[in-house]
CSV table of C-alpha atoms in Angstrom, one decimal:
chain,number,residue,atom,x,y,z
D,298,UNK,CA,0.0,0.0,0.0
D,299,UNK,CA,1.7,3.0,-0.9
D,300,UNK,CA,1.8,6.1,1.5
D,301,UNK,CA,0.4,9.8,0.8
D,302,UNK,CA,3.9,11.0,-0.6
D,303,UNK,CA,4.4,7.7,-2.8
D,304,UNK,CA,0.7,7.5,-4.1
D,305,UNK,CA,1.1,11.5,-5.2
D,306,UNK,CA,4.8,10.7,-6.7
D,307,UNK,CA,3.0,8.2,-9.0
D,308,UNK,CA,0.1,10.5,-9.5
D,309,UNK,CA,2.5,13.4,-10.6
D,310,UNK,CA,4.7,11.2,-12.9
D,311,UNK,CA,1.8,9.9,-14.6
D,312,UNK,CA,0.3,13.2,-15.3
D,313,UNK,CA,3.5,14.0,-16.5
D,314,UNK,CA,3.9,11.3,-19.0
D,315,UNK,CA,0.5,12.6,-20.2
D,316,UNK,CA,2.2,15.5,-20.9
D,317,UNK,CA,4.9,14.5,-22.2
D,318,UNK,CA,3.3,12.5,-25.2
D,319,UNK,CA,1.4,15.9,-26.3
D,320,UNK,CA,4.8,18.2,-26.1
D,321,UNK,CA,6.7,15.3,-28.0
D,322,UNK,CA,4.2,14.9,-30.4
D,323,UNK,CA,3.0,19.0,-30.5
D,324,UNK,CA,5.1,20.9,-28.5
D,325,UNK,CA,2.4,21.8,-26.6
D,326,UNK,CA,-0.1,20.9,-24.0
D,327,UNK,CA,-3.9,21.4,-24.1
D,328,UNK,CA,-5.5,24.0,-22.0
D,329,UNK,CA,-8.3,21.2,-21.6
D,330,UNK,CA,-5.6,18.9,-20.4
D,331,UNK,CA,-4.0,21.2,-17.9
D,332,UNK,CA,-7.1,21.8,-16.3
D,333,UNK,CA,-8.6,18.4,-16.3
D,334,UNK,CA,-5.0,17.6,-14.2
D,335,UNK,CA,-5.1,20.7,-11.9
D,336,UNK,CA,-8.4,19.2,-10.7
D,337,UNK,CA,-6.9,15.7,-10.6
D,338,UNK,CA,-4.5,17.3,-8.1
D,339,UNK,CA,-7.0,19.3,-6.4
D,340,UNK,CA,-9.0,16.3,-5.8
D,341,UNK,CA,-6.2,13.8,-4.7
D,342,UNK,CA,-5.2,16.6,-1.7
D,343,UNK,CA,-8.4,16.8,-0.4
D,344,UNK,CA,-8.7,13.5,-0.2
D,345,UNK,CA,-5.4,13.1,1.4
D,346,UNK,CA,-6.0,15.8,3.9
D,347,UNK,CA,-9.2,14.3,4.9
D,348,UNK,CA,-7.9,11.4,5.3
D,349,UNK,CA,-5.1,12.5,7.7
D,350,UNK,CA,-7.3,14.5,9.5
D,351,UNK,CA,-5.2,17.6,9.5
D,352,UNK,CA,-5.2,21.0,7.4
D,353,UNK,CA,-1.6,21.7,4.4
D,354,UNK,CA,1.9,22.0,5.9
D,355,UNK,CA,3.0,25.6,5.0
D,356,UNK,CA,4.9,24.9,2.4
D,357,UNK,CA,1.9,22.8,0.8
D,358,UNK,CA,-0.1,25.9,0.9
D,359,UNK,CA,2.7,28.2,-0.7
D,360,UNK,CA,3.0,25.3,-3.7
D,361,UNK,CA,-0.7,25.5,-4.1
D,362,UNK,CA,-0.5,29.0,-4.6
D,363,UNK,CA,2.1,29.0,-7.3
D,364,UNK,CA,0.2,26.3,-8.9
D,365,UNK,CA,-2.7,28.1,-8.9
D,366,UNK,CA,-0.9,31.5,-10.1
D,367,UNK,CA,0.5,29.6,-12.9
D,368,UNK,CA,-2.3,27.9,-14.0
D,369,UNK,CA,-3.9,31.7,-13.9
D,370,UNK,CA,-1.4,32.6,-16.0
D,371,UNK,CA,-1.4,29.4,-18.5
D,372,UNK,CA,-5.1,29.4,-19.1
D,373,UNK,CA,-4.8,33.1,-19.6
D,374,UNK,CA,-1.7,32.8,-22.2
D,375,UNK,CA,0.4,35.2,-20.1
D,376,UNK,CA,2.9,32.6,-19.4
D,377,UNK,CA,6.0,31.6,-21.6
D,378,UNK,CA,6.6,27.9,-22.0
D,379,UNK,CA,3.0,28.1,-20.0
D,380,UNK,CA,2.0,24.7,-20.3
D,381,UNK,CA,5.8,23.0,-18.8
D,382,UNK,CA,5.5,25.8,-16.1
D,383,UNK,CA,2.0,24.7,-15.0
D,384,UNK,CA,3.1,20.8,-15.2
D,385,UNK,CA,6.0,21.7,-13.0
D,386,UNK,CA,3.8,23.7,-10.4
D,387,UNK,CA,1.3,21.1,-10.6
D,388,UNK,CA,4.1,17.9,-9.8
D,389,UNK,CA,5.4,19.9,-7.1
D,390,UNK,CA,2.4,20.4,-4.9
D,391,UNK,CA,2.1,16.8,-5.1
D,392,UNK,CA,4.3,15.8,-4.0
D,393,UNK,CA,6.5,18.4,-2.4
D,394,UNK,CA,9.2,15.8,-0.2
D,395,UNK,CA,9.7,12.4,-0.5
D,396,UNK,CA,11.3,10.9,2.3
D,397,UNK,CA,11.9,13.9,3.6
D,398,UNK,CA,14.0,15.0,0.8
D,399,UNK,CA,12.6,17.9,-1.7
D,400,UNK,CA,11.2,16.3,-5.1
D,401,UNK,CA,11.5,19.5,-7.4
D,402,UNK,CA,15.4,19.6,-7.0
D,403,UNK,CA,15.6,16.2,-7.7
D,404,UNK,CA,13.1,16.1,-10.6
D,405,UNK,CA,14.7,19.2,-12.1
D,406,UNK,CA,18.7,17.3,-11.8
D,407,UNK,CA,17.6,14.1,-13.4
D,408,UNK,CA,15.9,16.2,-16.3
D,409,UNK,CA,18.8,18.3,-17.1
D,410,UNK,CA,21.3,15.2,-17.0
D,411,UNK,CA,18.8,13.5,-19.5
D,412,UNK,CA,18.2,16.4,-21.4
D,413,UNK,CA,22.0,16.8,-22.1
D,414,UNK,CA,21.8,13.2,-22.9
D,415,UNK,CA,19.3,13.7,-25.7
D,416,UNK,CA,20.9,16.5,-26.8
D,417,UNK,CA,24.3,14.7,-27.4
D,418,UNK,CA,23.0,11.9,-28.8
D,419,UNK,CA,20.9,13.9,-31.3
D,420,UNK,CA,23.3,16.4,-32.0
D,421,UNK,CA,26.6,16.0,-31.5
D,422,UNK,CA,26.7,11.9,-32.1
D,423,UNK,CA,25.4,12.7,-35.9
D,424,UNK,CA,27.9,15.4,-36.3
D,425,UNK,CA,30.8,13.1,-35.4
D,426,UNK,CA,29.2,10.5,-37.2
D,427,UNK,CA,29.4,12.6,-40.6
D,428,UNK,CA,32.9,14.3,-39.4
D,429,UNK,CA,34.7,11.1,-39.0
D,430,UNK,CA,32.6,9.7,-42.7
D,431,UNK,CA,33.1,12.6,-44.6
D,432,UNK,CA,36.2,14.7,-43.4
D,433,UNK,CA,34.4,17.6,-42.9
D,434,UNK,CA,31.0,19.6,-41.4
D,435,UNK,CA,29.0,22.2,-42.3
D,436,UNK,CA,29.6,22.4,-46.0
D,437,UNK,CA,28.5,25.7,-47.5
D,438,UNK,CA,28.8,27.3,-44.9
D,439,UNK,CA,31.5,30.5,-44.9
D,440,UNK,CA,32.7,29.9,-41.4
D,441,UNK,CA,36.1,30.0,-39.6
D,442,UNK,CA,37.4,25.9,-38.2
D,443,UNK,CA,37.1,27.5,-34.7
D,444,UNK,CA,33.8,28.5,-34.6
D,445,UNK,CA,32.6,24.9,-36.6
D,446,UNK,CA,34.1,23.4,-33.9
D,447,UNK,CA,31.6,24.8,-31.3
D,448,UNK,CA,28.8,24.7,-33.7
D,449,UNK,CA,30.0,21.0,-33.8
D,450,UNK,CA,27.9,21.4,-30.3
D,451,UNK,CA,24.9,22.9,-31.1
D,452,UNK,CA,24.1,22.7,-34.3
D,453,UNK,CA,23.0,19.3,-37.4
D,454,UNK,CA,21.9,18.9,-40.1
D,455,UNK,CA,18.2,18.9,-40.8
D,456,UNK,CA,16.4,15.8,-41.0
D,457,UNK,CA,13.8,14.8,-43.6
D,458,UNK,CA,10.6,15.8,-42.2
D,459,UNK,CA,11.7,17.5,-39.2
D,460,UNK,CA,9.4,20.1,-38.1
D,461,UNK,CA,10.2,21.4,-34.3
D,462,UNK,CA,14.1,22.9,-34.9
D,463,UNK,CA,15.2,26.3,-35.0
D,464,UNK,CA,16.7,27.6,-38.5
D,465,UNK,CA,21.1,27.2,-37.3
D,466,UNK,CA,22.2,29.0,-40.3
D,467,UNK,CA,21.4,32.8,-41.6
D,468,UNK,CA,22.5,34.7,-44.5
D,469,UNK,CA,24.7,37.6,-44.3
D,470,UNK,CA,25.3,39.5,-47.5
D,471,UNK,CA,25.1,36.5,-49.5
D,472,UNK,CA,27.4,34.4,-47.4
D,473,UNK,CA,25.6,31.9,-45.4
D,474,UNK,CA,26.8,32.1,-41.5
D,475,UNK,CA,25.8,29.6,-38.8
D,476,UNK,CA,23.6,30.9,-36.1
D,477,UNK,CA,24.8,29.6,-32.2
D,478,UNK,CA,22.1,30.7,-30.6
D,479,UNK,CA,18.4,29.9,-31.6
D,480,UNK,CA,16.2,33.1,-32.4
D,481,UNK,CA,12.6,34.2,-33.0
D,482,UNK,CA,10.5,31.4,-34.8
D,483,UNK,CA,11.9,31.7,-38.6
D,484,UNK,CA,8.9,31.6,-41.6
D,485,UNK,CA,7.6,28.5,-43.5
D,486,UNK,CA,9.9,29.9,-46.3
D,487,UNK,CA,13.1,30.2,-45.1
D,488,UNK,CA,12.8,26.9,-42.5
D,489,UNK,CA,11.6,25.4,-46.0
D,490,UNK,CA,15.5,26.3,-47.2
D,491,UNK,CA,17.2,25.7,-44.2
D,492,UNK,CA,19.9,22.8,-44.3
D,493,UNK,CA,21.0,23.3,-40.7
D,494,UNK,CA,19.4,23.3,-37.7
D,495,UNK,CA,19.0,23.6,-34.0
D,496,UNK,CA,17.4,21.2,-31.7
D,497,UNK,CA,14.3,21.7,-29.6
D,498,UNK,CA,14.2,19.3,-27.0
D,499,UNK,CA,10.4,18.9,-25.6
D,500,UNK,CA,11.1,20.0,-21.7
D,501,UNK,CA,8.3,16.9,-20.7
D,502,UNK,CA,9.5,14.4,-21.7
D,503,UNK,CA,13.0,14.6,-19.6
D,504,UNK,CA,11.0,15.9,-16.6
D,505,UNK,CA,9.1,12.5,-16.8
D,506,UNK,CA,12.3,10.8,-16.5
D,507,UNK,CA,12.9,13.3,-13.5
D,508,UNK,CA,8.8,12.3,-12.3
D,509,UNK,CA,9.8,8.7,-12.5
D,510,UNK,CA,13.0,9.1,-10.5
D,511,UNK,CA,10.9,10.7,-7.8
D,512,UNK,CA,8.4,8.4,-7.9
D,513,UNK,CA,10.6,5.7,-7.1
D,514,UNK,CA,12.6,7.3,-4.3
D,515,UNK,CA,9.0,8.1,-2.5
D,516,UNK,CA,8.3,4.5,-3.0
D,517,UNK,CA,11.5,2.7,-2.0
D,518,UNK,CA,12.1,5.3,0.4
D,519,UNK,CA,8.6,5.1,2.1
């Protein structure tokens, strides 16, 4: 039988995963959805404070009042990168500690170490890959060695297909330049013309491997 923290770790990585199949597949996540979970969790505390007879911790009320701030503010559109902000709020008041150990620090570590994982392996492996075939990177492209060698980093080539990347290459009196750092959404036009590219990683679907981490340590660690 799994305790209060346990049964909300599972509750929250499972929402999560919900989530994380809509911003892998959409990079996005439906207002319907959001709302349809801030309920779930809404529902599962009240339950769980009835249960124990006794009214939030402090720090359960201060989550709760982020969450409900920033799923104001997601409904509402106000909110950059809205939807993973409200997933986030919504995981954390439910399950602030496991084991007396804070679960948002935790979740948040095992999501950036696996979202430098993806990264590597869907950006730098390829580029090796073609480096060590081919002799060379980035061909076309009117660039010094030194600064292909940190693009090496960041930016690929373009898949066939691929629609969620930002444009790593602009065009600068006729010579085309790589672009380091991704910029405002480019048009249909020039993405359509783009060989090289920058990664978006969905933030979901890492922060479900940092859900599922937490999830765990509640339960083990109950």
């Amino acid at each position: 039988m799994l305790d209060g923290a346990a049964a909300g770790a599972v509750l929250a990585a499972s929402m999560v995963g919900v989530a994380a199949l809509y911003d892998l597949r959409e990079r996005g996540i439906p207002h319907w959805a959001l709302a349809l979970m801030g309920v779930a969790c809404a529902a599962f505390l009240a339950v769980r404070w009835a249960a124990q007879g006794a009214w939030p911790q402090p720090h359960d009320a201060a989550w709760m009042g982020v969450a409900c701030a920033v799923g104001a503010m997601s409904l509402r559109g106000t909110l950059v990168a809205r939807g993973d902000a409200a997933m986030i709020a919504i995981s954390g008041v439910l399950v602030p500690s496991a084991a007396g150990i804070p679960a948002l620090p935790v979740a948040m570590l095992v999501a950036a170490l696996a979202a430098g994982a993806a990264h590597i392996a869907r950006t730098v492996v390829p580029n090796l890959a073609e480096l060590a075939r081919t002799g060379s990177i980035f061909g076309g492209v009117d660039e010094p060695a030194i600064r292909k060698a940190a693009a090496l980093l960041v930016v690929r080539r373009r898949r066939r297909g691929e629609r969620f990347c930002f444009a790593g290459e602009v065009t600068r009196g006729g010579r085309r330049r790589l672009a380091l750092l991704p910029g405002p959404p480019d048009s249909a036009e020039i993405m359509a013309r783009t060989e090289y590219v920058i990664s978006v990683i969905p933030l979901m679907v890492p922060y479900f491997a940092g859900s599922c981490a937490v999830a765990a340590m509640a339960i083990l660690l109950a």
